[in-house]
Amino acid sequence: MGLDTSRDRTLWRDRALLELNVAVLHSYEKAGVTMMDHHASAHAFDKFEALENQAGRGVTLFHKDHWQDIELTPAYRAQPDAWKEDDGWRH
C-alpha cells in the first residue's frame, strides 16, 4: 500500500485499518450480505431515538448531554453476597 511505517505519527495503522474496512464492506456487499458500518449505525440510532421521543418514550443513555440521568425500575442492581452478610439472627 506504500504506507510510511517509519513512525506512528504518519497514522499508517489507521490508513491500513480503513482500507481493511472498505475491503470487508465491499466483499460483503458483493456477496449480497448486509453489514452495517458505524456511520449507518449512528444514523439508525438517531432515527430510533426520534421515533421513541415521538411515541413519548425517552431514550435514557449516559453519553448525550440532553438525555436525563434517571434510574428506571424494576432494575437489576448489585447487592452484597448473601453468604457474606452478617444477618445477626444466627447469634
Coordinates of N, CA and C in Angstrom, one line a residue, residues 11-85:
L11 N 0.2 7.8 10.9 CA -1.1 7.2 11.0 C -1.3 6.0 10.1
W12 N -0.2 5.3 9.8 CA -0.2 4.2 8.8 C -1.2 3.1 9.3
R13 N -1.2 2.9 10.6 CA -2.2 1.8 11.1 C -3.6 2.2 10.8
D14 N -3.9 3.5 11.0 CA -5.3 3.9 10.8 C -5.7 3.8 9.3
R15 N -4.7 4.2 8.4 CA -5.0 4.1 7.0 C -5.2 2.6 6.6
A16 N -4.4 1.7 7.1 CA -4.5 0.3 6.8 C -5.8 -0.3 7.3
L17 N -6.2 0.1 8.5 CA -7.5 -0.3 9.1 C -8.6 0.2 8.3
L18 N -8.6 1.4 7.8 CA -9.6 2.0 7.0 C -9.8 1.2 5.7
E19 N -8.7 0.9 5.1 CA -8.7 0.1 3.8 C -9.2 -1.3 4.1
L20 N -8.9 -1.9 5.2 CA -9.4 -3.2 5.5 C -10.9 -3.2 5.7
N21 N -11.4 -2.1 6.3 CA -12.9 -2.0 6.5 C -13.5 -1.8 5.2
V22 N -13.0 -1.0 4.3 CA -13.5 -0.8 3.0 C -13.6 -2.1 2.2
A23 N -12.5 -2.9 2.3 CA -12.5 -4.2 1.6 C -13.5 -5.1 2.1
V24 N -13.7 -5.2 3.4 CA -14.6 -6.1 4.0 C -16.1 -5.7 3.6
L25 N -16.4 -4.4 3.7 CA -17.7 -3.9 3.3 C -18.0 -4.2 1.9
H26 N -17.0 -4.0 1.0 CA -17.1 -4.3 -0.4 C -17.4 -5.8 -0.7
S27 N -16.6 -6.6 0.0 CA -16.8 -8.1 -0.3 C -18.1 -8.6 0.2
Y28 N -18.5 -8.1 1.4 CA -19.9 -8.5 1.9 C -21.0 -8.0 1.0
E29 N -20.9 -6.8 0.5 CA -21.9 -6.3 -0.4 C -21.9 -7.1 -1.7
K30 N -20.7 -7.4 -2.2 CA -20.6 -8.2 -3.5 C -21.3 -9.6 -3.3
A31 N -21.2 -10.1 -2.1 CA -21.7 -11.4 -1.8 C -23.2 -11.3 -1.4
G32 N -23.8 -10.1 -1.4 CA -25.2 -10.0 -1.1 C -25.5 -10.0 0.4
V33 N -24.5 -9.8 1.2 CA -24.6 -9.9 2.7 C -24.6 -8.4 3.2
T34 N -25.6 -8.1 4.0 CA -25.8 -6.8 4.6 C -24.9 -6.7 5.8
M35 N -24.1 -5.6 5.8 CA -23.3 -5.3 7.0 C -23.3 -3.8 7.2
M36 N -23.6 -3.4 8.4 CA -23.8 -2.0 8.7 C -22.5 -1.4 9.2
D37 N -22.1 -0.3 8.6 CA -20.9 0.4 9.1 C -21.3 1.3 10.2
H38 N -20.3 1.9 10.9 CA -20.6 2.7 12.1 C -21.3 4.0 11.8
H39 N -21.2 4.5 10.6 CA -21.9 5.7 10.3 C -23.4 5.4 10.1
A40 N -23.7 4.3 9.4 CA -25.1 3.9 9.2 C -25.7 3.5 10.5
S41 N -25.0 2.9 11.4 CA -25.5 2.5 12.7 C -25.8 3.7 13.5
A42 N -25.0 4.8 13.5 CA -25.3 6.0 14.2 C -26.5 6.7 13.7
H43 N -26.7 6.7 12.4 CA -27.9 7.3 11.8 C -29.1 6.5 12.2
A44 N -29.0 5.2 12.2 CA -30.2 4.3 12.5 C -30.5 4.6 14.0
F45 N -29.5 4.8 14.9 CA -29.9 5.0 16.3 C -30.5 6.4 16.4
D46 N -30.1 7.4 15.7 CA -30.7 8.7 15.7 C -32.2 8.6 15.3
K47 N -32.4 7.8 14.3 CA -33.8 7.6 13.9 C -34.6 6.9 14.9
F48 N -34.0 5.9 15.6 CA -34.7 5.2 16.7 C -35.0 6.2 17.8
E49 N -34.1 7.0 18.2 CA -34.3 8.0 19.3 C -35.4 8.9 18.9
A50 N -35.5 9.4 17.7 CA -36.5 10.3 17.3 C -37.9 9.6 17.4
L51 N -38.0 8.4 16.9 CA -39.2 7.7 16.9 C -39.7 7.4 18.4
E52 N -38.8 7.0 19.2 CA -39.1 6.8 20.6 C -39.6 8.1 21.3
N53 N -38.9 9.2 21.0 CA -39.4 10.5 21.6 C -40.7 10.9 21.1
Q54 N -41.0 10.6 19.8 CA -42.4 10.9 19.2 C -43.4 10.1 19.9
A55 N -43.1 8.9 20.3 CA -44.0 8.0 20.9 C -44.1 8.3 22.4
G56 N -43.4 9.3 22.9 CA -43.4 9.6 24.3 C -42.5 8.8 25.2
R57 N -41.6 8.0 24.6 CA -40.7 7.2 25.3 C -39.3 7.8 25.2
G58 N -38.8 8.4 26.2 CA -37.4 9.0 26.1 C -36.4 7.9 26.2
V59 N -35.3 8.1 25.4 CA -34.2 7.2 25.5 C -33.2 7.6 26.6
T60 N -32.9 6.7 27.4 CA -32.1 7.1 28.6 C -30.7 6.4 28.4
L61 N -29.7 7.1 28.0 CA -28.3 6.7 28.0 C -27.5 7.8 28.5
F62 N -26.3 7.5 28.8 CA -25.4 8.4 29.6 C -24.6 9.3 28.7
H63 N -24.4 9.1 27.4 CA -23.4 9.9 26.7 C -23.9 11.0 25.9
K64 N -25.1 11.5 26.1 CA -25.6 12.7 25.4 C -26.0 13.7 26.4
D65 N -25.7 14.9 26.2 CA -25.9 16.0 27.2 C -27.4 16.2 27.5
H66 N -28.3 16.0 26.4 CA -29.7 16.3 26.6 C -30.5 15.2 27.2
W67 N -29.9 14.0 27.4 CA -30.6 12.9 28.0 C -30.6 13.0 29.5
Q68 N -31.7 12.7 30.1 CA -31.8 12.8 31.5 C -31.1 11.6 32.2
D69 N -30.5 11.9 33.3 CA -29.9 10.8 34.1 C -30.9 10.3 35.1
I70 N -31.7 9.3 34.6 CA -32.7 8.7 35.5 C -32.5 7.3 35.7
E71 N -33.1 6.7 36.8 CA -33.0 5.3 37.1 C -34.4 4.7 36.9
L72 N -34.5 3.7 36.0 CA -35.7 3.1 35.7 C -35.9 1.9 36.6
T73 N -37.1 1.6 37.0 CA -37.4 0.4 37.8 C -38.5 -0.4 37.2
P74 N -38.6 -1.7 37.3 CA -37.6 -2.5 38.0 C -36.3 -2.5 37.3
A75 N -35.3 -2.8 38.1 CA -33.9 -2.8 37.6 C -33.1 -3.8 38.3
Y76 N -32.1 -4.3 37.6 CA -31.1 -5.2 38.3 C -30.1 -4.4 39.0
R77 N -29.8 -4.7 40.2 CA -28.9 -3.9 41.0 C -27.9 -4.9 41.7
A78 N -26.7 -4.5 41.8 CA -25.7 -5.3 42.5 C -26.1 -5.3 44.0
Q79 N -25.9 -6.4 44.7 CA -26.2 -6.5 46.1 C -25.1 -7.3 46.7
P80 N -24.9 -7.2 48.0 CA -23.9 -7.9 48.7 C -24.1 -9.4 48.6
D81 N -23.1 -10.2 48.6 CA -23.2 -11.7 48.6 C -23.9 -12.1 49.9
A82 N -25.0 -12.9 49.7 CA -25.8 -13.3 50.9 C -25.0 -14.1 51.9
W83 N -24.0 -14.9 51.4 CA -23.3 -15.7 52.4 C -22.2 -14.9 53.2
K84 N -22.0 -13.6 52.8 CA -21.1 -12.8 53.5 C -21.8 -11.8 54.4
E85 N -23.1 -11.8 54.4 CA -23.9 -10.9 55.2 C -23.9 -11.3 56.7

